[in-house]
Amino acid sequence: METPGPLVKTAVATLLLISTLLPITRQFFLPFMPIAAYLIWFYACRFVPSGWRPPIWVKVLPALENILYGANLSNILSAHQNTALDLLAWFPYGLGHFGAPFVCAGIMFVFAPPTTIRYFGYAFGWMNIIGVTTQVLVPCSPPWYENMYGLAPANYSMKGSPAGLARIDALLGIDLYTSTFTASPMVFGALPSLHAADATLEALFMSHCFPKLTPLFATYVLWLWWATMYLSHHYAVDLVAGSLLAAIIFYFTKARFLPRIQPGKKFRWDYDYIECGEEVVAQHGYGLAGIDGSHPDSDEWTVGSSSSISSGSLSPVDENHQVWADVYHTER
């Protein structure tokens, strides 16, 4: 990476290291580290010499599409185009994909249990690292390539294409998506679809925090699925692979790390303690974070105020604790 220069790189690295030392910034920048690694990996993969890369799969995805679904769904959905449909597809694919992670993180920081945003960041970053690595190792051409070149062999000197997003540039009179996708460092990264993966992961985390709104989040994922195929950026099999990757990452995180929602708690500051992972009956103790030492975190704004204790959300106590309580009341 020739730019930015060494001074800027050193300054950024120094600030990032400092941010991991201060408690108030560490709670935000530690979850961001895997995401930063993903962004650097996505940008830097262009520097991998083409001689080191595997051949590009041009026929695999169209063949799978026909075998699994009996037709090319992307071509079917993009056959009828108009301005209204272009705008409808642009919102989740061209805007929501970049803004939704920040919106979801902000909402979960305020309303979800403490440490939720941390594991959302970890899951989001590692999922995308796995996705980009898969795209590098198994490069596949997207639907727009088939529309432009048929099934002719591809090579790494070819430029990317905005496909349907070029119509948005023309409509708005700008050159945003055309220049961005033409210079994309990942031209043949159709499988898996990280647009589908990101939307699915966001929907699963938000559904975990707000179960009553699950239909709304599922609708958003389906909306983005349609948009990616309408804009000729992905085959349906890419979307399935991306959402499957997101589901694996989410349920692994949920089973081992994600704090459980406690009834009656609306804000993160209402939590006196957190219970991490799937609910299981431990042989000794209750598996409470910050109480038995399973997942303590003094850096994050985890502990509720003393007023929240009166809400009845007291931690379970053991027999020794009860003995000391009896002694206390006896002395009084």
mmCIF file of C-alpha atoms in Angstrom:
data_model
loop_
_atom_site.group_PDB
_atom_site.id
_atom_site.type_symbol
_atom_site.label_atom_id
_atom_site.label_comp_id
_atom_site.label_asym_id
_atom_site.label_seq_id
_atom_site.Cartn_x
_atom_site.Cartn_y
_atom_site.Cartn_z
ATOM 1 C CA MET A 1 0.000 0.000 0.000
ATOM 2 C CA GLU A 2 1.877 3.054 -1.258
ATOM 3 C CA THR A 3 -0.593 5.592 0.088
ATOM 4 C CA PRO A 4 -0.941 7.080 2.592
ATOM 5 C CA GLY A 5 2.716 7.763 3.338
ATOM 6 C CA PRO A 6 4.719 6.302 6.232
ATOM 7 C CA LEU A 7 4.110 9.280 8.521
ATOM 8 C CA VAL A 8 0.342 9.009 8.175
ATOM 9 C CA LYS A 9 0.463 5.243 8.637
ATOM 10 C CA THR A 10 2.558 5.628 11.782
ATOM 11 C CA ALA A 11 0.223 8.301 13.168
ATOM 12 C CA VAL A 12 -2.856 6.159 12.546
ATOM 13 C CA ALA A 13 -1.232 3.102 14.126
ATOM 14 C CA THR A 14 -0.142 5.152 17.158
ATOM 15 C CA LEU A 15 -3.598 6.628 17.697
ATOM 16 C CA LEU A 16 -5.160 3.188 17.329
ATOM 17 C CA LEU A 17 -2.825 1.717 19.942
ATOM 18 C CA ILE A 18 -3.530 4.589 22.331
ATOM 19 C CA SER A 19 -7.269 4.080 21.850
ATOM 20 C CA THR A 20 -6.923 0.492 23.075
ATOM 21 C CA LEU A 21 -5.225 1.658 26.300
ATOM 22 C CA LEU A 22 -7.865 4.141 27.473
ATOM 23 C CA PRO A 23 -10.957 2.458 28.973
ATOM 24 C CA ILE A 24 -13.425 4.984 27.555
ATOM 25 C CA THR A 25 -12.180 4.443 23.983
ATOM 26 C CA ARG A 26 -11.208 0.781 24.298
ATOM 27 C CA GLN A 27 -14.836 -0.312 24.503
ATOM 28 C CA PHE A 28 -15.346 1.061 20.990
ATOM 29 C CA PHE A 29 -12.008 0.399 19.305
ATOM 30 C CA LEU A 30 -11.444 -3.187 20.459
ATOM 31 C CA PRO A 31 -14.607 -4.394 18.657
ATOM 32 C CA PHE A 32 -13.508 -2.324 15.664
ATOM 33 C CA MET A 33 -10.151 -4.116 15.320
ATOM 34 C CA PRO A 34 -11.484 -7.124 13.329
ATOM 35 C CA ILE A 35 -13.488 -4.715 11.167
ATOM 36 C CA ALA A 36 -10.357 -2.664 10.495
ATOM 37 C CA ALA A 37 -8.503 -5.859 9.593
ATOM 38 C CA TYR A 38 -11.294 -6.756 7.160
ATOM 39 C CA LEU A 39 -11.215 -3.321 5.499
ATOM 40 C CA ILE A 40 -7.433 -3.438 5.116
ATOM 41 C CA TRP A 41 -7.577 -6.995 3.756
ATOM 42 C CA PHE A 42 -10.321 -6.049 1.285
ATOM 43 C CA TYR A 43 -8.324 -3.070 0.022
ATOM 44 C CA ALA A 44 -4.924 -4.789 0.021
ATOM 45 C CA CYS A 45 -6.007 -7.947 -1.829
ATOM 46 C CA ARG A 46 -5.451 -6.005 -5.065
ATOM 47 C CA PHE A 47 -1.718 -6.246 -4.388
ATOM 48 C CA VAL A 48 -1.696 -10.049 -4.461
ATOM 49 C CA PRO A 49 0.136 -10.906 -7.716
ATOM 50 C CA SER A 50 -2.196 -12.418 -10.325
ATOM 51 C CA GLY A 51 0.277 -15.246 -10.810
ATOM 52 C CA TRP A 52 -0.361 -16.350 -7.239
ATOM 53 C CA ARG A 53 -4.132 -16.315 -7.609
ATOM 54 C CA PRO A 54 -6.329 -19.240 -8.625
ATOM 55 C CA PRO A 55 -8.220 -19.209 -11.942
ATOM 56 C CA ILE A 56 -11.513 -17.333 -12.046
ATOM 57 C CA TRP A 57 -14.659 -19.451 -12.057
ATOM 58 C CA VAL A 58 -16.987 -18.100 -14.737
ATOM 59 C CA LYS A 59 -19.328 -21.021 -15.370
ATOM 60 C CA VAL A 60 -19.776 -22.411 -11.842
ATOM 61 C CA LEU A 61 -22.306 -19.943 -10.431
ATOM 62 C CA PRO A 62 -24.554 -19.815 -13.526
ATOM 63 C CA ALA A 63 -24.544 -23.617 -13.596
ATOM 64 C CA LEU A 64 -25.424 -23.845 -9.895
ATOM 65 C CA GLU A 65 -28.144 -21.259 -10.402
ATOM 66 C CA ASN A 66 -29.769 -23.350 -13.123
ATOM 67 C CA ILE A 67 -29.358 -26.603 -11.229
ATOM 68 C CA LEU A 68 -30.773 -25.305 -7.947
ATOM 69 C CA TYR A 69 -33.435 -22.910 -9.206
ATOM 70 C CA GLY A 70 -34.037 -23.951 -12.818
ATOM 71 C CA ALA A 71 -33.234 -20.468 -14.153
ATOM 72 C CA ASN A 72 -31.010 -17.424 -13.707
ATOM 73 C CA LEU A 73 -33.011 -15.489 -11.113
ATOM 74 C CA SER A 74 -30.831 -12.399 -11.444
ATOM 75 C CA ASN A 75 -31.597 -12.096 -15.161
ATOM 76 C CA ILE A 76 -35.297 -12.672 -14.539
ATOM 77 C CA LEU A 77 -35.520 -10.005 -11.835
ATOM 78 C CA SER A 78 -33.486 -7.461 -13.803
ATOM 79 C CA ALA A 79 -35.382 -7.958 -17.056
ATOM 80 C CA HIS A 80 -37.940 -5.246 -16.263
ATOM 81 C CA GLN A 81 -36.315 -1.990 -15.170
ATOM 82 C CA ASN A 82 -37.696 1.426 -14.325
ATOM 83 C CA THR A 83 -36.741 4.395 -12.167
ATOM 84 C CA ALA A 84 -38.973 3.413 -9.256
ATOM 85 C CA LEU A 85 -37.439 -0.055 -9.040
ATOM 86 C CA ASP A 86 -33.945 1.403 -9.401
ATOM 87 C CA LEU A 87 -34.494 3.656 -6.403
ATOM 88 C CA LEU A 88 -36.122 0.831 -4.446
ATOM 89 C CA ALA A 89 -33.053 -1.359 -5.030
ATOM 90 C CA TRP A 90 -30.589 1.469 -4.431
ATOM 91 C CA PHE A 91 -31.696 2.168 -0.872
ATOM 92 C CA PRO A 92 -30.692 -1.182 0.723
ATOM 93 C CA TYR A 93 -27.806 -1.995 -1.629
ATOM 94 C CA GLY A 94 -26.208 1.393 -2.186
ATOM 95 C CA LEU A 95 -27.076 3.113 1.108
ATOM 96 C CA GLY A 96 -28.251 0.626 3.729
ATOM 97 C CA HIS A 97 -25.271 -1.649 3.282
ATOM 98 C CA PHE A 98 -22.894 1.103 4.408
ATOM 99 C CA GLY A 99 -25.072 2.801 7.002
ATOM 100 C CA ALA A 100 -26.902 -0.087 8.648
ATOM 101 C CA PRO A 101 -23.935 -1.377 10.710
ATOM 102 C CA PHE A 102 -23.533 2.020 12.388
ATOM 103 C CA VAL A 103 -27.281 2.381 13.000
ATOM 104 C CA CYS A 104 -27.532 -1.119 14.482
ATOM 105 C CA ALA A 105 -24.436 -0.594 16.643
ATOM 106 C CA GLY A 106 -25.791 2.697 17.993
ATOM 107 C CA ILE A 107 -29.168 1.184 18.847
ATOM 108 C CA MET A 108 -27.621 -1.873 20.500
ATOM 109 C CA PHE A 109 -25.199 0.257 22.507
ATOM 110 C CA VAL A 110 -28.111 2.054 24.171
ATOM 111 C CA PHE A 111 -30.830 -0.596 24.385
ATOM 112 C CA ALA A 112 -29.043 -3.977 24.397
ATOM 113 C CA PRO A 113 -27.180 -5.623 27.301
ATOM 114 C CA PRO A 114 -23.587 -4.522 27.926
ATOM 115 C CA THR A 115 -20.924 -6.196 25.714
ATOM 116 C CA THR A 116 -23.495 -6.828 22.933
ATOM 117 C CA ILE A 117 -21.875 -4.240 20.665
ATOM 118 C CA ARG A 118 -18.451 -5.745 21.377
ATOM 119 C CA TYR A 119 -19.452 -9.157 20.085
ATOM 120 C CA PHE A 120 -21.369 -7.597 17.216
ATOM 121 C CA GLY A 121 -18.111 -5.945 16.142
ATOM 122 C CA TYR A 122 -16.125 -9.154 16.556
ATOM 123 C CA ALA A 123 -18.692 -11.197 14.623
ATOM 124 C CA PHE A 124 -19.032 -8.595 11.866
ATOM 125 C CA GLY A 125 -15.288 -8.275 11.392
ATOM 126 C CA TRP A 126 -14.405 -11.966 11.433
ATOM 127 C CA MET A 127 -17.335 -12.846 9.178
ATOM 128 C CA ASN A 128 -16.123 -10.382 6.549
ATOM 129 C CA ILE A 129 -12.526 -11.564 6.896
ATOM 130 C CA ILE A 130 -13.701 -15.108 6.180
ATOM 131 C CA GLY A 131 -15.832 -13.840 3.295
ATOM 132 C CA VAL A 132 -13.018 -11.877 1.625
ATOM 133 C CA THR A 133 -10.608 -14.794 2.091
ATOM 134 C CA THR A 134 -13.134 -17.084 0.387
ATOM 135 C CA GLN A 135 -13.492 -14.604 -2.465
ATOM 136 C CA VAL A 136 -9.720 -14.519 -2.926
ATOM 137 C CA LEU A 137 -9.358 -18.306 -2.851
ATOM 138 C CA VAL A 138 -12.505 -19.058 -4.899
ATOM 139 C CA PRO A 139 -12.942 -16.116 -7.310
ATOM 140 C CA CYS A 140 -16.256 -16.202 -9.174
ATOM 141 C CA SER A 141 -17.729 -13.828 -11.731
ATOM 142 C CA PRO A 142 -20.999 -11.976 -10.937
ATOM 143 C CA PRO A 143 -24.097 -11.724 -13.163
ATOM 144 C CA TRP A 144 -22.991 -8.453 -14.790
ATOM 145 C CA TYR A 145 -19.948 -10.267 -16.193
ATOM 146 C CA GLU A 146 -22.181 -12.859 -17.858
ATOM 147 C CA ASN A 147 -24.325 -10.051 -19.281
ATOM 148 C CA MET A 148 -21.272 -8.275 -20.714
ATOM 149 C CA TYR A 149 -18.957 -11.116 -21.760
ATOM 150 C CA GLY A 150 -21.046 -14.262 -21.667
ATOM 151 C CA LEU A 151 -19.098 -17.242 -20.362
ATOM 152 C CA ALA A 152 -15.764 -16.177 -21.862
ATOM 153 C CA PRO A 153 -12.721 -16.716 -19.625
ATOM 154 C CA ALA A 154 -11.943 -13.883 -17.221
ATOM 155 C CA ASN A 155 -8.627 -12.497 -16.046
ATOM 156 C CA TYR A 156 -7.494 -10.235 -13.231
ATOM 157 C CA SER A 157 -6.720 -7.292 -15.511
ATOM 158 C CA MET A 158 -10.438 -6.717 -16.103
ATOM 159 C CA LYS A 159 -12.151 -3.784 -14.451
ATOM 160 C CA GLY A 160 -15.245 -4.019 -12.324
ATOM 161 C CA SER A 161 -18.682 -2.736 -13.241
ATOM 162 C CA PRO A 162 -21.396 -0.859 -11.327
ATOM 163 C CA ALA A 163 -24.029 -2.830 -13.274
ATOM 164 C CA GLY A 164 -27.472 -1.504 -12.280
ATOM 165 C CA LEU A 165 -26.004 1.158 -10.016
ATOM 166 C CA ALA A 166 -24.819 3.011 -13.121
ATOM 167 C CA ARG A 167 -28.458 4.010 -13.613
ATOM 168 C CA ILE A 168 -28.409 5.635 -10.156
ATOM 169 C CA ASP A 169 -25.360 7.685 -11.130
ATOM 170 C CA ALA A 170 -27.126 8.761 -14.313
ATOM 171 C CA LEU A 171 -30.305 9.583 -12.425
ATOM 172 C CA LEU A 172 -28.557 11.666 -9.766
ATOM 173 C CA GLY A 173 -26.012 13.170 -12.151
ATOM 174 C CA ILE A 174 -23.020 11.945 -10.158
ATOM 175 C CA ASP A 175 -20.078 9.622 -10.651
ATOM 176 C CA LEU A 176 -20.051 7.650 -7.409
ATOM 177 C CA TYR A 177 -20.799 3.988 -8.018
ATOM 178 C CA THR A 178 -19.352 3.878 -11.537
ATOM 179 C CA SER A 179 -15.886 4.984 -10.469
ATOM 180 C CA THR A 180 -16.012 3.021 -7.197
ATOM 181 C CA PHE A 181 -16.983 -0.333 -8.676
ATOM 182 C CA THR A 182 -14.802 0.094 -11.746
ATOM 183 C CA ALA A 183 -11.755 0.449 -9.481
ATOM 184 C CA SER A 184 -12.904 -2.238 -7.032
ATOM 185 C CA PRO A 185 -10.066 -4.327 -5.552
ATOM 186 C CA MET A 186 -12.378 -7.353 -5.606
ATOM 187 C CA VAL A 187 -13.845 -7.643 -9.089
ATOM 188 C CA PHE A 188 -14.578 -11.363 -8.911
ATOM 189 C CA GLY A 189 -15.875 -11.591 -5.353
ATOM 190 C CA ALA A 190 -19.359 -12.828 -6.079
ATOM 191 C CA LEU A 191 -19.267 -15.785 -3.668
ATOM 192 C CA PRO A 192 -20.260 -15.312 -0.905
ATOM 193 C CA SER A 193 -22.285 -12.121 -1.070
ATOM 194 C CA LEU A 194 -21.082 -9.911 1.773
ATOM 195 C CA HIS A 195 -24.064 -7.641 1.205
ATOM 196 C CA ALA A 196 -26.314 -10.571 2.117
ATOM 197 C CA ALA A 197 -23.995 -11.671 4.933
ATOM 198 C CA ASP A 198 -23.891 -8.223 6.548
ATOM 199 C CA ALA A 199 -27.650 -7.717 6.314
ATOM 200 C CA THR A 200 -28.335 -11.172 7.743
ATOM 201 C CA LEU A 201 -25.927 -10.707 10.642
ATOM 202 C CA GLU A 202 -27.441 -7.328 11.456
ATOM 203 C CA ALA A 203 -30.943 -8.808 11.323
ATOM 204 C CA LEU A 204 -29.989 -11.715 13.611
ATOM 205 C CA PHE A 205 -28.368 -9.462 16.211
ATOM 206 C CA MET A 206 -31.268 -7.018 16.148
ATOM 207 C CA SER A 207 -33.766 -9.885 16.378
ATOM 208 C CA HIS A 208 -31.865 -11.181 19.402
ATOM 209 C CA CYS A 209 -32.166 -7.785 21.075
ATOM 210 C CA PHE A 210 -35.685 -6.966 19.852
ATOM 211 C CA PRO A 211 -37.505 -10.266 19.198
ATOM 212 C CA LYS A 212 -40.868 -8.621 18.498
ATOM 213 C CA LEU A 213 -39.388 -6.837 15.469
ATOM 214 C CA THR A 214 -37.984 -9.988 13.849
ATOM 215 C CA PRO A 215 -40.418 -9.832 10.870
ATOM 216 C CA LEU A 216 -39.213 -6.298 10.118
ATOM 217 C CA PHE A 217 -35.556 -7.342 10.106
ATOM 218 C CA ALA A 218 -36.305 -10.411 7.978
ATOM 219 C CA THR A 219 -38.120 -8.195 5.482
ATOM 220 C CA TYR A 220 -35.032 -6.006 5.187
ATOM 221 C CA VAL A 221 -32.869 -9.042 4.363
ATOM 222 C CA LEU A 222 -35.301 -10.201 1.668
ATOM 223 C CA TRP A 223 -35.432 -6.659 0.308
ATOM 224 C CA LEU A 224 -31.645 -6.591 -0.008
ATOM 225 C CA TRP A 225 -31.642 -10.056 -1.600
ATOM 226 C CA TRP A 226 -33.978 -8.796 -4.298
ATOM 227 C CA ALA A 227 -31.933 -5.603 -4.784
ATOM 228 C CA THR A 228 -28.650 -7.459 -5.325
ATOM 229 C CA MET A 229 -30.181 -9.639 -8.037
ATOM 230 C CA TYR A 230 -32.135 -6.790 -9.633
ATOM 231 C CA LEU A 231 -28.926 -4.733 -9.911
ATOM 232 C CA SER A 232 -27.067 -7.767 -11.418
ATOM 233 C CA HIS A 233 -24.445 -7.892 -8.676
ATOM 234 C CA HIS A 234 -25.090 -11.387 -7.310
ATOM 235 C CA TYR A 235 -26.647 -14.715 -8.115
ATOM 236 C CA ALA A 236 -29.141 -16.242 -5.692
ATOM 237 C CA VAL A 237 -26.616 -18.900 -4.679
ATOM 238 C CA ASP A 238 -24.237 -16.105 -3.583
ATOM 239 C CA LEU A 239 -26.925 -14.710 -1.307
ATOM 240 C CA VAL A 240 -27.646 -18.090 0.245
ATOM 241 C CA ALA A 241 -23.938 -18.625 0.905
ATOM 242 C CA GLY A 242 -23.559 -15.175 2.475
ATOM 243 C CA SER A 243 -26.578 -15.552 4.740
ATOM 244 C CA LEU A 244 -25.475 -19.055 5.738
ATOM 245 C CA LEU A 245 -22.045 -17.708 6.721
ATOM 246 C CA ALA A 246 -23.711 -14.985 8.803
ATOM 247 C CA ALA A 247 -25.969 -17.509 10.541
ATOM 248 C CA ILE A 248 -23.009 -19.723 11.477
ATOM 249 C CA ILE A 249 -21.077 -16.775 12.897
ATOM 250 C CA PHE A 250 -24.088 -15.442 14.812
ATOM 251 C CA TYR A 251 -25.174 -18.700 16.438
ATOM 252 C CA PHE A 252 -21.596 -19.507 17.424
ATOM 253 C CA THR A 253 -21.334 -16.055 19.037
ATOM 254 C CA LYS A 254 -24.728 -16.405 20.683
ATOM 255 C CA ALA A 255 -23.944 -19.816 22.140
ATOM 256 C CA ARG A 256 -20.637 -18.769 23.708
ATOM 257 C CA PHE A 257 -20.415 -15.018 24.226
ATOM 258 C CA LEU A 258 -23.565 -13.003 23.553
ATOM 259 C CA PRO A 259 -25.312 -11.675 26.697
ATOM 260 C CA ARG A 260 -28.902 -12.749 27.160
ATOM 261 C CA ILE A 261 -31.800 -10.320 27.229
ATOM 262 C CA GLN A 262 -33.362 -9.908 30.672
ATOM 263 C CA PRO A 263 -37.097 -9.113 30.925
ATOM 264 C CA GLY A 264 -37.958 -5.617 32.055
ATOM 265 C CA LYS A 265 -34.594 -4.124 31.103
ATOM 266 C CA LYS A 266 -34.886 -1.357 28.497
ATOM 267 C CA PHE A 267 -31.430 0.224 28.589
ATOM 268 C CA ARG A 268 -27.912 -1.113 29.035
ATOM 269 C CA TRP A 269 -27.586 0.814 32.288
ATOM 270 C CA ASP A 270 -30.480 -1.156 33.798
ATOM 271 C CA TYR A 271 -28.389 -4.345 33.905
ATOM 272 C CA ASP A 272 -26.895 -5.255 37.299
ATOM 273 C CA TYR A 273 -25.196 -8.284 35.738
ATOM 274 C CA ILE A 274 -25.118 -10.113 32.423
ATOM 275 C CA GLU A 275 -25.484 -13.794 31.568
ATOM 276 C CA CYS A 276 -23.419 -14.831 28.566
ATOM 277 C CA GLY A 277 -24.041 -17.606 26.062
ATOM 278 C CA GLU A 278 -26.881 -20.080 25.892
ATOM 279 C CA GLU A 279 -28.794 -20.625 29.100
ATOM 280 C CA VAL A 280 -27.465 -23.720 30.849
ATOM 281 C CA VAL A 281 -27.616 -24.903 34.430
ATOM 282 C CA ALA A 282 -24.083 -24.819 35.754
ATOM 283 C CA GLN A 283 -22.883 -27.412 38.226
ATOM 284 C CA HIS A 284 -21.575 -24.715 40.567
ATOM 285 C CA GLY A 285 -22.734 -21.126 40.439
ATOM 286 C CA TYR A 286 -24.796 -19.275 37.906
ATOM 287 C CA GLY A 287 -22.340 -18.247 35.201
ATOM 288 C CA LEU A 288 -22.884 -14.566 35.783
ATOM 289 C CA ALA A 289 -20.507 -12.142 34.141
ATOM 290 C CA GLY A 290 -18.818 -9.890 36.624
ATOM 291 C CA ILE A 291 -19.910 -12.074 39.579
ATOM 292 C CA ASP A 292 -18.218 -15.411 39.258
ATOM 293 C CA GLY A 293 -15.473 -14.085 36.980
ATOM 294 C CA SER A 294 -16.645 -15.774 33.767
ATOM 295 C CA HIS A 295 -16.676 -12.652 31.615
ATOM 296 C CA PRO A 296 -15.775 -9.643 33.782
ATOM 297 C CA ASP A 297 -15.326 -6.337 32.015
ATOM 298 C CA SER A 298 -14.401 -3.304 34.049
ATOM 299 C CA ASP A 299 -13.791 -1.209 30.930
ATOM 300 C CA GLU A 300 -17.279 -1.223 29.542
ATOM 301 C CA TRP A 301 -20.185 0.700 31.019
ATOM 302 C CA THR A 302 -21.582 -2.526 32.360
ATOM 303 C CA VAL A 303 -22.837 -2.096 35.898
ATOM 304 C CA GLY A 304 -26.180 -0.458 36.491
ATOM 305 C CA SER A 305 -26.715 2.279 39.005
ATOM 306 C CA SER A 306 -27.712 1.602 42.585
ATOM 307 C CA SER A 307 -31.240 2.670 41.730
ATOM 308 C CA SER A 308 -31.543 -0.224 39.328
ATOM 309 C CA ILE A 309 -31.061 -2.698 42.179
ATOM 310 C CA SER A 310 -34.423 -1.729 43.563
ATOM 311 C CA SER A 311 -36.049 -3.015 40.401
ATOM 312 C CA GLY A 312 -35.721 -6.547 41.691
ATOM 313 C CA SER A 313 -32.879 -7.556 39.361
ATOM 314 C CA LEU A 314 -30.664 -8.860 42.122
ATOM 315 C CA SER A 315 -28.039 -11.457 41.392
ATOM 316 C CA PRO A 316 -28.583 -14.981 42.749
ATOM 317 C CA VAL A 317 -26.811 -15.602 46.029
ATOM 318 C CA ASP A 318 -25.211 -18.724 47.390
ATOM 319 C CA GLU A 319 -25.400 -20.274 50.848
ATOM 320 C CA ASN A 320 -22.286 -18.492 52.163
ATOM 321 C CA HIS A 321 -23.731 -15.189 51.137
ATOM 322 C CA GLN A 322 -26.938 -16.018 52.991
ATOM 323 C CA VAL A 323 -24.981 -16.892 56.158
ATOM 324 C CA TRP A 324 -23.242 -13.531 56.114
ATOM 325 C CA ALA A 325 -26.600 -11.853 55.541
ATOM 326 C CA ASP A 326 -28.043 -13.617 58.602
ATOM 327 C CA VAL A 327 -25.060 -12.540 60.712
ATOM 328 C CA TYR A 328 -25.515 -8.998 59.512
ATOM 329 C CA HIS A 329 -29.184 -8.898 60.509
ATOM 330 C CA THR A 330 -28.431 -10.576 63.859
ATOM 331 C CA GLU A 331 -25.831 -7.964 64.750
ATOM 332 C CA ARG A 332 -28.257 -5.210 63.872
#
